Amino acid sequence: MAQKIIVANWKMNGAFEEADQWLAKFIDLYSANQEALQKVEMVVCPPSFLVDYFDSQLLDNAFDNIEKIAQDRGKNIEDFEEEELAEIVIKQRPFWLGAQDCHFENSGSFTGDLSAEMIKKIGADYVILGHSERRENHFETDEIVAKKVAAAVAQDILPIICVGESKEVRDQKKHLEFVYKQLLFSIPRGVKFMRLVIAYEPIWSIGTGIVPNSEQIAEMMKMIHKILAEKGQDLVEEFVILYGGSVTAENAKEILAIENVGGLLVGKASLDSNDFVKICLS
Ligand code: PGA
């Protein structure tokens, strides 16, 4: 089975103090559960300025461990080749970092925005794009999302494209049609993806504590899976579909067991490293 991906979406929460506390607790839990957690692709998407901060904290942490690794291997740090050292440092990173958005242009007069090139430079290897909160509050259309996705791919950043219907759309039983169109138009044409991550997040479930039942999730997963599989190798070599919306340490296991669910996008529960780790261990 492919590695599951668990993404923490901190949204507009936390600063340095919270990041320090989160990381200290996470590192403790990680050491205690290393073997199981190394099987999970964990991605943390804090506010952008914390991507940079986490990146340097993780690097410091990795260097602290190198001495111990060298000892275990009966070597001195100086004995390692540069490449070997770089590999160890990368392996020491418990999770990947991601941003919550990026602009589609590389630079220019876009006050308040960060480009894909910029988020790559501060340490992001993933980016959440087209989250419903951005679509709603920043009027992002599928067309804009598609342009952002293309910009991210050009910087070698893995986009996590969010789709999902509102309560009204679901009540009208138009959810499949709605998500189908959203997906089709949010994926840029002519871009070849090595990997693609889609997050299905019903808007009525985000932050509400309401989780769709297993059949509802399975129905949507099946459709998304079918679209991506039909697109075939010309578009994407590998794809993963996440579920997002009121995921907790209590319901994660059940959701992950649903067919075609390849991981989770976690909002509120990811702000507590204890809950996040529990979800990753589900
Ligand atoms: P939630 O948010 O887990 O707090 O519902 C999920 C999301 O919006 O990504």
Tab-separated table of C-alpha atoms and ligand atoms in Angstrom:
chain	number	residue	atom	x	y	z
A	1	MET	CA	0.000	0.000	0.000
A	2	ALA	CA	1.211	3.506	-0.794
A	3	GLN	CA	2.357	5.690	2.057
A	4	LYS	CA	-0.512	7.716	3.452
A	5	ILE	CA	-0.185	11.480	3.498
A	6	ILE	CA	-1.316	13.425	6.541
A	7	VAL	CA	-1.327	17.193	6.081
A	8	ALA	CA	-1.605	19.702	8.909
A	9	ASN	CA	-3.306	22.921	7.841
A	10	TRP	CA	-2.706	25.424	10.609
A	11	LYS	CA	-4.624	28.155	8.756
A	12	MET	CA	-4.053	31.600	10.359
A	13	ASN	CA	-3.017	30.253	13.751
A	14	GLY	CA	0.189	30.260	15.745
A	15	ALA	CA	3.425	32.215	15.950
A	16	PHE	CA	6.922	31.443	17.270
A	17	GLU	CA	5.920	30.427	20.777
A	18	GLU	CA	3.215	28.036	19.566
A	19	ALA	CA	5.575	26.655	16.919
A	20	ASP	CA	8.253	25.970	19.558
A	21	GLN	CA	5.787	24.233	21.857
A	22	TRP	CA	4.282	22.215	19.000
A	23	LEU	CA	7.678	21.125	17.732
A	24	ALA	CA	9.114	20.207	21.147
A	25	LYS	CA	6.130	17.968	21.875
A	26	PHE	CA	6.165	16.563	18.357
A	27	ILE	CA	9.856	15.624	18.531
A	28	ASP	CA	9.260	13.750	21.813
A	29	LEU	CA	6.343	11.852	20.322
A	30	TYR	CA	8.280	11.241	17.131
A	31	SER	CA	11.190	9.684	19.012
A	32	ALA	CA	8.797	7.392	20.848
A	33	ASN	CA	6.968	6.309	17.662
A	34	GLN	CA	9.664	6.726	15.030
A	35	GLU	CA	9.206	3.445	13.215
A	36	ALA	CA	5.455	3.857	12.715
A	37	LEU	CA	5.669	7.558	11.882
A	38	GLN	CA	8.397	7.086	9.289
A	39	LYS	CA	5.840	5.151	7.264
A	40	VAL	CA	3.643	8.237	7.005
A	41	GLU	CA	4.264	11.200	4.721
A	42	MET	CA	3.647	14.032	7.162
A	43	VAL	CA	3.321	17.578	5.883
A	44	VAL	CA	2.961	20.625	8.098
A	45	CYS	CA	1.536	23.797	6.548
A	46	PRO	CA	1.811	26.623	9.082
A	47	PRO	CA	1.494	30.331	8.231
A	48	SER	CA	4.263	31.104	5.707
A	49	PHE	CA	6.667	32.894	8.044
A	50	LEU	CA	6.720	29.746	10.168
A	51	VAL	CA	7.701	27.584	7.193
A	52	ASP	CA	11.030	29.355	7.254
A	53	TYR	CA	11.234	29.074	11.036
A	54	PHE	CA	10.379	25.371	11.108
A	55	ASP	CA	12.861	24.775	8.304
A	56	SER	CA	15.727	26.166	10.354
A	57	GLN	CA	14.565	24.504	13.584
A	58	LEU	CA	14.438	21.139	11.824
A	59	LEU	CA	17.896	21.677	10.410
A	60	ASP	CA	19.276	22.480	13.876
A	61	ASN	CA	17.576	19.423	15.237
A	62	ALA	CA	19.058	17.253	12.499
A	63	PHE	CA	22.571	18.531	13.187
A	64	ASP	CA	22.122	17.788	16.893
A	65	ASN	CA	21.400	14.187	15.964
A	66	ILE	CA	24.277	13.804	13.532
A	67	GLU	CA	26.841	13.459	16.261
A	68	LYS	CA	24.899	10.563	17.716
A	69	ILE	CA	24.526	8.944	14.281
A	70	ALA	CA	28.256	9.310	13.690
A	71	GLN	CA	28.978	7.652	17.030
A	72	ASP	CA	26.602	4.777	16.236
A	73	ARG	CA	28.447	4.253	12.962
A	74	GLY	CA	31.822	4.464	14.678
A	75	LYS	CA	32.732	7.619	12.791
A	76	ASN	CA	33.472	11.274	13.386
A	77	ILE	CA	31.330	13.921	11.711
A	78	GLU	CA	34.391	14.960	9.671
A	79	ASP	CA	34.536	11.450	8.177
A	80	PHE	CA	31.254	11.894	6.329
A	81	GLU	CA	31.317	12.941	2.702
A	82	GLU	CA	29.296	16.075	2.009
A	83	GLU	CA	26.655	14.122	0.108
A	84	GLU	CA	26.346	11.543	2.854
A	85	LEU	CA	25.929	14.323	5.390
A	86	ALA	CA	23.215	15.990	3.289
A	87	GLU	CA	21.377	12.682	3.020
A	88	ILE	CA	21.485	12.160	6.768
A	89	VAL	CA	20.198	15.671	7.386
A	90	ILE	CA	17.279	15.110	5.006
A	91	LYS	CA	16.483	11.737	6.575
A	92	GLN	CA	16.470	13.323	9.994
A	93	ARG	CA	13.581	15.547	9.013
A	94	PRO	CA	10.468	14.085	10.542
A	95	PHE	CA	8.049	15.982	8.292
A	96	TRP	CA	7.832	18.032	5.138
A	97	LEU	CA	6.812	21.661	5.056
A	98	GLY	CA	4.109	23.278	3.005
A	99	ALA	CA	2.541	26.681	2.471
A	100	GLN	CA	-1.191	27.419	2.425
A	101	ASP	CA	-1.208	29.394	-0.808
A	102	CYS	CA	1.020	31.021	-3.408
A	103	HIS	CA	0.650	33.498	-6.244
A	104	PHE	CA	0.844	32.335	-9.852
A	105	GLU	CA	3.358	34.997	-10.899
A	106	ASN	CA	7.003	34.787	-9.854
A	107	SER	CA	7.238	38.430	-8.813
A	108	GLY	CA	5.590	41.781	-9.372
A	109	SER	CA	3.149	44.278	-7.908
A	110	PHE	CA	1.048	41.876	-5.848
A	111	THR	CA	0.894	43.372	-2.381
A	112	GLY	CA	0.693	40.797	0.344
A	113	ASP	CA	1.311	37.803	-1.891
A	114	LEU	CA	4.114	35.244	-1.986
A	115	SER	CA	5.129	33.485	-5.185
A	116	ALA	CA	5.761	29.779	-5.598
A	117	GLU	CA	9.423	30.621	-6.069
A	118	MET	CA	9.442	32.431	-2.712
A	119	ILE	CA	7.730	29.684	-0.738
A	120	LYS	CA	10.168	27.184	-2.239
A	121	LYS	CA	13.046	29.332	-1.029
A	122	ILE	CA	11.742	29.408	2.536
A	123	GLY	CA	11.464	25.612	2.623
A	124	ALA	CA	8.051	24.607	1.274
A	125	ASP	CA	7.918	21.416	-0.764
A	126	TYR	CA	4.099	21.329	-0.752
A	127	VAL	CA	1.419	23.958	-1.142
A	128	ILE	CA	-2.295	23.834	-0.398
A	129	LEU	CA	-4.142	25.469	-3.299
A	130	GLY	CA	-7.792	26.293	-3.836
A	131	HIS	CA	-8.843	25.785	-0.240
A	132	SER	CA	-12.515	26.723	0.099
A	133	GLU	CA	-11.597	29.525	2.506
A	134	ARG	CA	-9.412	31.075	-0.207
A	135	ARG	CA	-11.967	30.436	-2.924
A	136	GLU	CA	-14.582	32.161	-0.769
A	137	ASN	CA	-12.668	34.940	0.983
A	138	HIS	CA	-10.256	35.763	-1.835
A	139	PHE	CA	-12.577	35.054	-4.734
A	140	GLU	CA	-10.290	32.436	-6.229
A	141	THR	CA	-11.803	30.831	-9.288
A	142	ASP	CA	-10.873	27.432	-10.713
A	143	GLU	CA	-8.926	29.288	-13.387
A	144	ILE	CA	-6.812	31.121	-10.802
A	145	VAL	CA	-6.280	27.890	-8.867
A	146	ALA	CA	-5.107	26.153	-12.058
A	147	LYS	CA	-2.590	28.928	-12.704
A	148	LYS	CA	-1.276	28.615	-9.156
A	149	VAL	CA	-0.984	24.844	-9.546
A	150	ALA	CA	1.088	25.306	-12.714
A	151	ALA	CA	3.310	27.843	-10.944
A	152	ALA	CA	3.877	25.436	-8.036
A	153	VAL	CA	4.752	22.527	-10.315
A	154	ALA	CA	7.230	24.749	-12.177
A	155	GLN	CA	9.034	25.254	-8.855
A	156	ASP	CA	9.003	21.556	-8.062
A	157	ILE	CA	6.434	22.040	-5.304
A	158	LEU	CA	3.749	19.406	-4.868
A	159	PRO	CA	0.305	21.045	-5.027
A	160	ILE	CA	-2.511	19.832	-2.807
A	161	ILE	CA	-5.593	20.908	-4.753
A	162	CYS	CA	-8.717	21.325	-2.635
A	163	VAL	CA	-12.214	20.710	-3.953
A	164	GLY	CA	-15.538	20.356	-2.202
A	165	GLU	CA	-19.174	21.355	-2.349
A	166	SER	CA	-21.299	23.584	-0.129
A	167	LYS	CA	-24.296	22.372	1.853
A	168	GLU	CA	-26.676	23.920	-0.698
A	169	VAL	CA	-25.049	22.066	-3.572
A	170	ARG	CA	-25.213	18.781	-1.662
A	171	ASP	CA	-28.853	19.375	-0.711
A	172	GLN	CA	-29.611	19.815	-4.405
A	173	LYS	CA	-27.781	16.524	-5.014
A	174	LYS	CA	-25.421	18.275	-7.402
A	175	HIS	CA	-22.263	17.528	-5.413
A	176	LEU	CA	-20.743	15.057	-7.879
A	177	GLU	CA	-21.284	17.339	-10.823
A	178	PHE	CA	-19.950	20.328	-8.875
A	179	VAL	CA	-16.754	18.625	-7.717
A	180	TYR	CA	-16.244	17.084	-11.160
A	181	LYS	CA	-16.200	20.531	-12.772
A	182	GLN	CA	-14.111	22.057	-10.006
A	183	LEU	CA	-11.517	19.342	-10.403
A	184	LEU	CA	-11.431	19.494	-14.159
A	185	PHE	CA	-10.909	23.253	-14.243
A	186	SER	CA	-8.559	23.508	-11.261
A	187	ILE	CA	-6.036	21.193	-12.878
A	188	PRO	CA	-4.037	23.114	-15.478
A	189	ARG	CA	-3.977	21.731	-18.981
A	190	GLY	CA	-0.704	20.828	-20.566
A	191	VAL	CA	1.084	20.286	-17.263
A	192	LYS	CA	2.544	16.870	-16.598
A	193	PHE	CA	2.480	15.875	-12.945
A	194	MET	CA	4.849	13.390	-11.393
A	195	ARG	CA	2.464	13.350	-8.459
A	196	LEU	CA	-0.778	15.064	-7.730
A	197	VAL	CA	-2.628	15.363	-4.457
A	198	ILE	CA	-6.324	16.179	-4.388
A	199	ALA	CA	-8.092	16.971	-1.121
A	200	TYR	CA	-11.833	16.486	-1.019
A	201	GLU	CA	-13.155	18.828	1.654
A	202	PRO	CA	-16.914	19.320	1.799
A	203	ILE	CA	-17.388	22.922	2.942
A	204	TRP	CA	-20.200	21.899	5.288
A	205	SER	CA	-17.773	19.693	7.171
A	206	ILE	CA	-14.862	22.114	7.594
A	207	GLY	CA	-14.662	23.286	11.196
A	208	THR	CA	-18.208	22.164	11.966
A	209	GLY	CA	-17.655	18.798	13.620
A	210	ILE	CA	-19.965	17.286	10.985
A	211	VAL	CA	-18.331	14.490	9.031
A	212	PRO	CA	-19.964	12.933	5.975
A	213	ASN	CA	-20.823	9.279	6.389
A	214	SER	CA	-18.599	6.601	4.874
A	215	GLU	CA	-20.842	6.139	1.827
A	216	GLN	CA	-20.779	9.855	1.073
A	217	ILE	CA	-16.989	9.966	1.279
A	218	ALA	CA	-16.593	6.737	-0.694
A	219	GLU	CA	-18.900	7.985	-3.466
A	220	MET	CA	-16.877	11.154	-3.968
A	221	MET	CA	-13.522	9.366	-3.687
A	222	LYS	CA	-14.600	6.908	-6.336
A	223	MET	CA	-15.506	9.664	-8.747
A	224	ILE	CA	-12.278	11.602	-8.195
A	225	HIS	CA	-10.282	8.411	-8.538
A	226	LYS	CA	-12.048	7.594	-11.796
A	227	ILE	CA	-11.382	11.043	-13.293
A	228	LEU	CA	-7.695	10.942	-12.409
A	229	ALA	CA	-7.258	7.344	-13.494
A	230	GLU	CA	-8.941	8.108	-16.830
A	231	LYS	CA	-6.635	11.043	-17.368
A	232	GLY	CA	-3.973	8.386	-17.295
A	233	GLN	CA	-0.264	8.596	-17.659
A	234	ASP	CA	-0.317	11.645	-19.947
A	235	LEU	CA	-1.357	13.812	-17.042
A	236	VAL	CA	-0.235	12.235	-13.823
A	237	GLU	CA	2.046	9.359	-12.913
A	238	GLU	CA	0.799	9.009	-9.370
A	239	PHE	CA	-2.067	10.570	-7.491
A	240	VAL	CA	-3.326	10.556	-3.924
A	241	ILE	CA	-6.756	11.656	-2.709
A	242	LEU	CA	-7.127	13.087	0.775
A	243	TYR	CA	-10.228	13.666	2.825
A	244	GLY	CA	-10.505	16.854	4.882
A	245	GLY	CA	-13.189	18.277	7.180
A	246	SER	CA	-13.482	17.829	10.967
A	247	VAL	CA	-10.899	15.059	11.113
A	248	THR	CA	-10.016	14.169	14.702
A	249	ALA	CA	-7.871	11.622	16.517
A	250	GLU	CA	-11.122	9.734	17.133
A	251	ASN	CA	-12.470	9.486	13.582
A	252	ALA	CA	-9.213	9.339	11.564
A	253	LYS	CA	-8.908	5.567	11.516
A	254	GLU	CA	-12.420	5.042	10.235
A	255	ILE	CA	-12.003	7.637	7.474
A	256	LEU	CA	-8.639	6.237	6.403
A	257	ALA	CA	-10.231	2.812	5.997
A	258	ILE	CA	-12.608	4.102	3.281
A	259	GLU	CA	-11.732	2.986	-0.222
A	260	ASN	CA	-9.513	5.392	-2.200
A	261	VAL	CA	-8.770	7.601	0.820
A	262	GLY	CA	-4.997	8.026	0.640
A	263	GLY	CA	-4.622	10.436	3.516
A	264	LEU	CA	-6.107	13.350	5.440
A	265	LEU	CA	-6.039	17.131	5.459
A	266	VAL	CA	-6.391	18.185	9.067
A	267	GLY	CA	-7.264	21.682	10.263
A	268	LYS	CA	-8.079	22.333	13.921
A	269	ALA	CA	-6.869	18.991	15.271
A	270	SER	CA	-3.423	19.542	13.766
A	271	LEU	CA	-2.760	22.506	16.065
A	272	ASP	CA	-2.150	20.051	18.879
A	273	SER	CA	0.877	17.891	18.122
A	274	ASN	CA	-0.487	15.154	20.337
A	275	ASP	CA	-3.680	14.917	18.261
A	276	PHE	CA	-1.739	15.262	15.019
A	277	VAL	CA	0.551	12.373	15.926
A	278	LYS	CA	-2.433	10.262	17.013
A	279	ILE	CA	-4.020	10.923	13.612
A	280	CYS	CA	-0.772	9.985	11.856
A	281	LEU	CA	-0.637	6.759	13.836
A	282	SER	CA	-4.247	5.851	12.965
B	1	PGA	P1	-10.934	21.229	10.009
B	1	PGA	O1	-10.332	21.969	8.725
B	1	PGA	O2	-10.142	19.955	10.196
B	1	PGA	O3	-10.720	22.204	11.135
B	1	PGA	O4	-12.363	20.954	9.738
B	1	PGA	C1	-9.943	21.244	7.597
B	1	PGA	C2	-9.470	22.183	6.524
B	1	PGA	O5	-10.095	23.228	6.305
B	1	PGA	O6	-8.453	21.911	5.858
